């Protein structure tokens, strides 16, 4: 009889970890913004943005527009985005 595994399962590193960012407003509607971060097989950190406006259409996502050799560099690129950039990205996905 096999023994049960005592260690918790390690998440797949290629699956993105989702992080909540500050919400934005677009045409008077609050838009939830999340960042999906993963480390690819080649060791590069990649991320995409997810936007949700509460509509029946569900969540919209960008391509993996963030790419960096370190996780710190990736987060710096995200922090450098201003709200108007996020609104423009959302608008490009919503129209």
mmCIF file of C-alpha atoms in Angstrom:
data_model
loop_
_atom_site.group_PDB
_atom_site.id
_atom_site.type_symbol
_atom_site.label_atom_id
_atom_site.label_comp_id
_atom_site.label_asym_id
_atom_site.label_seq_id
_atom_site.Cartn_x
_atom_site.Cartn_y
_atom_site.Cartn_z
ATOM 1 C CA UNK A 1 0.000 0.000 0.000
ATOM 2 C CA UNK A 2 1.578 3.332 -1.016
ATOM 3 C CA UNK A 3 2.034 5.975 1.625
ATOM 4 C CA UNK A 4 0.263 9.319 1.189
ATOM 5 C CA UNK A 5 2.438 12.183 0.096
ATOM 6 C CA UNK A 6 3.360 14.314 3.105
ATOM 7 C CA UNK A 7 4.580 17.350 1.169
ATOM 8 C CA UNK A 8 2.111 19.719 -0.457
ATOM 9 C CA UNK A 9 2.104 19.683 -4.225
ATOM 10 C CA UNK A 10 4.388 22.267 -5.782
ATOM 11 C CA UNK A 11 2.564 24.462 -8.294
ATOM 12 C CA UNK A 12 3.579 24.170 -11.930
ATOM 13 C CA UNK A 13 6.058 27.023 -12.585
ATOM 14 C CA UNK A 14 4.650 27.523 -16.088
ATOM 15 C CA UNK A 15 1.208 28.314 -14.631
ATOM 16 C CA UNK A 16 0.856 32.048 -13.997
ATOM 17 C CA UNK A 17 0.562 33.390 -10.476
ATOM 18 C CA UNK A 18 -2.159 36.053 -10.419
ATOM 19 C CA UNK A 19 -1.594 39.331 -8.582
ATOM 20 C CA UNK A 20 -4.223 42.019 -8.027
ATOM 21 C CA UNK A 21 -3.263 45.505 -9.168
ATOM 22 C CA UNK A 22 -5.026 48.776 -8.432
ATOM 23 C CA UNK A 23 -8.348 48.993 -10.293
ATOM 24 C CA UNK A 24 -8.833 51.574 -13.019
ATOM 25 C CA UNK A 25 -11.891 53.544 -14.160
ATOM 26 C CA UNK A 26 -12.991 53.536 -17.777
ATOM 27 C CA UNK A 27 -16.081 55.456 -18.860
ATOM 28 C CA UNK A 28 -17.296 55.543 -15.258
ATOM 29 C CA UNK A 29 -16.928 51.788 -14.716
ATOM 30 C CA UNK A 30 -14.479 50.247 -12.240
ATOM 31 C CA UNK A 31 -12.213 47.737 -13.999
ATOM 32 C CA UNK A 32 -10.427 45.042 -12.005
ATOM 33 C CA UNK A 33 -6.813 44.589 -13.117
ATOM 34 C CA UNK A 34 -4.700 41.502 -12.417
ATOM 35 C CA UNK A 35 -1.236 40.502 -13.543
ATOM 36 C CA UNK A 36 -0.483 36.902 -14.467
ATOM 37 C CA UNK A 37 3.235 36.231 -13.912
ATOM 38 C CA UNK A 38 5.075 33.055 -14.869
ATOM 39 C CA UNK A 39 8.598 31.872 -15.497
ATOM 40 C CA UNK A 40 8.987 30.171 -18.846
ATOM 41 C CA UNK A 41 11.136 27.127 -19.550
ATOM 42 C CA UNK A 42 13.947 29.342 -20.833
ATOM 43 C CA UNK A 43 14.125 31.127 -17.450
ATOM 44 C CA UNK A 44 12.540 34.353 -18.680
ATOM 45 C CA UNK A 45 9.829 36.028 -16.585
ATOM 46 C CA UNK A 46 6.685 36.768 -18.592
ATOM 47 C CA UNK A 47 3.390 38.406 -17.694
ATOM 48 C CA UNK A 48 0.066 39.466 -19.115
ATOM 49 C CA UNK A 49 -2.685 41.744 -17.857
ATOM 50 C CA UNK A 50 -6.228 40.567 -17.128
ATOM 51 C CA UNK A 51 -9.117 43.039 -17.066
ATOM 52 C CA UNK A 52 -12.617 42.362 -15.710
ATOM 53 C CA UNK A 53 -15.450 44.863 -15.812
ATOM 54 C CA UNK A 54 -18.193 42.682 -14.336
ATOM 55 C CA UNK A 55 -19.945 42.257 -17.691
ATOM 56 C CA UNK A 56 -21.199 38.996 -19.122
ATOM 57 C CA UNK A 57 -18.269 39.000 -21.558
ATOM 58 C CA UNK A 58 -15.955 37.945 -18.741
ATOM 59 C CA UNK A 59 -12.268 38.646 -18.411
ATOM 60 C CA UNK A 60 -10.119 40.100 -21.188
ATOM 61 C CA UNK A 61 -6.368 39.493 -21.376
ATOM 62 C CA UNK A 62 -3.412 40.927 -23.214
ATOM 63 C CA UNK A 63 -0.694 38.832 -24.773
ATOM 64 C CA UNK A 64 2.416 38.337 -22.630
ATOM 65 C CA UNK A 65 3.506 41.950 -23.105
ATOM 66 C CA UNK A 66 5.929 41.939 -20.176
ATOM 67 C CA UNK A 67 9.212 40.060 -20.468
ATOM 68 C CA UNK A 68 12.316 40.309 -18.261
ATOM 69 C CA UNK A 69 15.327 38.273 -17.195
ATOM 70 C CA UNK A 70 14.538 38.773 -13.493
ATOM 71 C CA UNK A 71 11.275 38.962 -11.587
ATOM 72 C CA UNK A 72 12.398 42.299 -10.112
ATOM 73 C CA UNK A 73 12.855 43.783 -13.590
ATOM 74 C CA UNK A 74 9.429 42.550 -14.623
ATOM 75 C CA UNK A 75 7.763 44.193 -11.617
ATOM 76 C CA UNK A 76 9.643 47.419 -12.304
ATOM 77 C CA UNK A 77 8.203 47.478 -15.804
ATOM 78 C CA UNK A 78 4.703 46.981 -14.375
ATOM 79 C CA UNK A 79 5.221 49.760 -11.808
ATOM 80 C CA UNK A 80 6.346 52.108 -14.604
ATOM 81 C CA UNK A 81 2.935 51.830 -16.284
ATOM 82 C CA UNK A 82 0.619 54.727 -15.591
ATOM 83 C CA UNK A 83 -3.148 54.489 -15.293
ATOM 84 C CA UNK A 84 -3.677 56.014 -18.738
ATOM 85 C CA UNK A 85 -1.576 53.208 -20.257
ATOM 86 C CA UNK A 86 -3.742 50.609 -18.525
ATOM 87 C CA UNK A 87 -6.914 52.358 -19.746
ATOM 88 C CA UNK A 88 -5.550 52.345 -23.309
ATOM 89 C CA UNK A 89 -4.718 48.643 -23.085
ATOM 90 C CA UNK A 90 -8.204 47.880 -21.734
ATOM 91 C CA UNK A 91 -9.850 50.019 -24.432
ATOM 92 C CA UNK A 92 -7.886 48.152 -27.147
ATOM 93 C CA UNK A 93 -9.295 44.869 -25.849
ATOM 94 C CA UNK A 94 -12.855 46.101 -25.280
ATOM 95 C CA UNK A 95 -13.495 47.594 -28.710
#
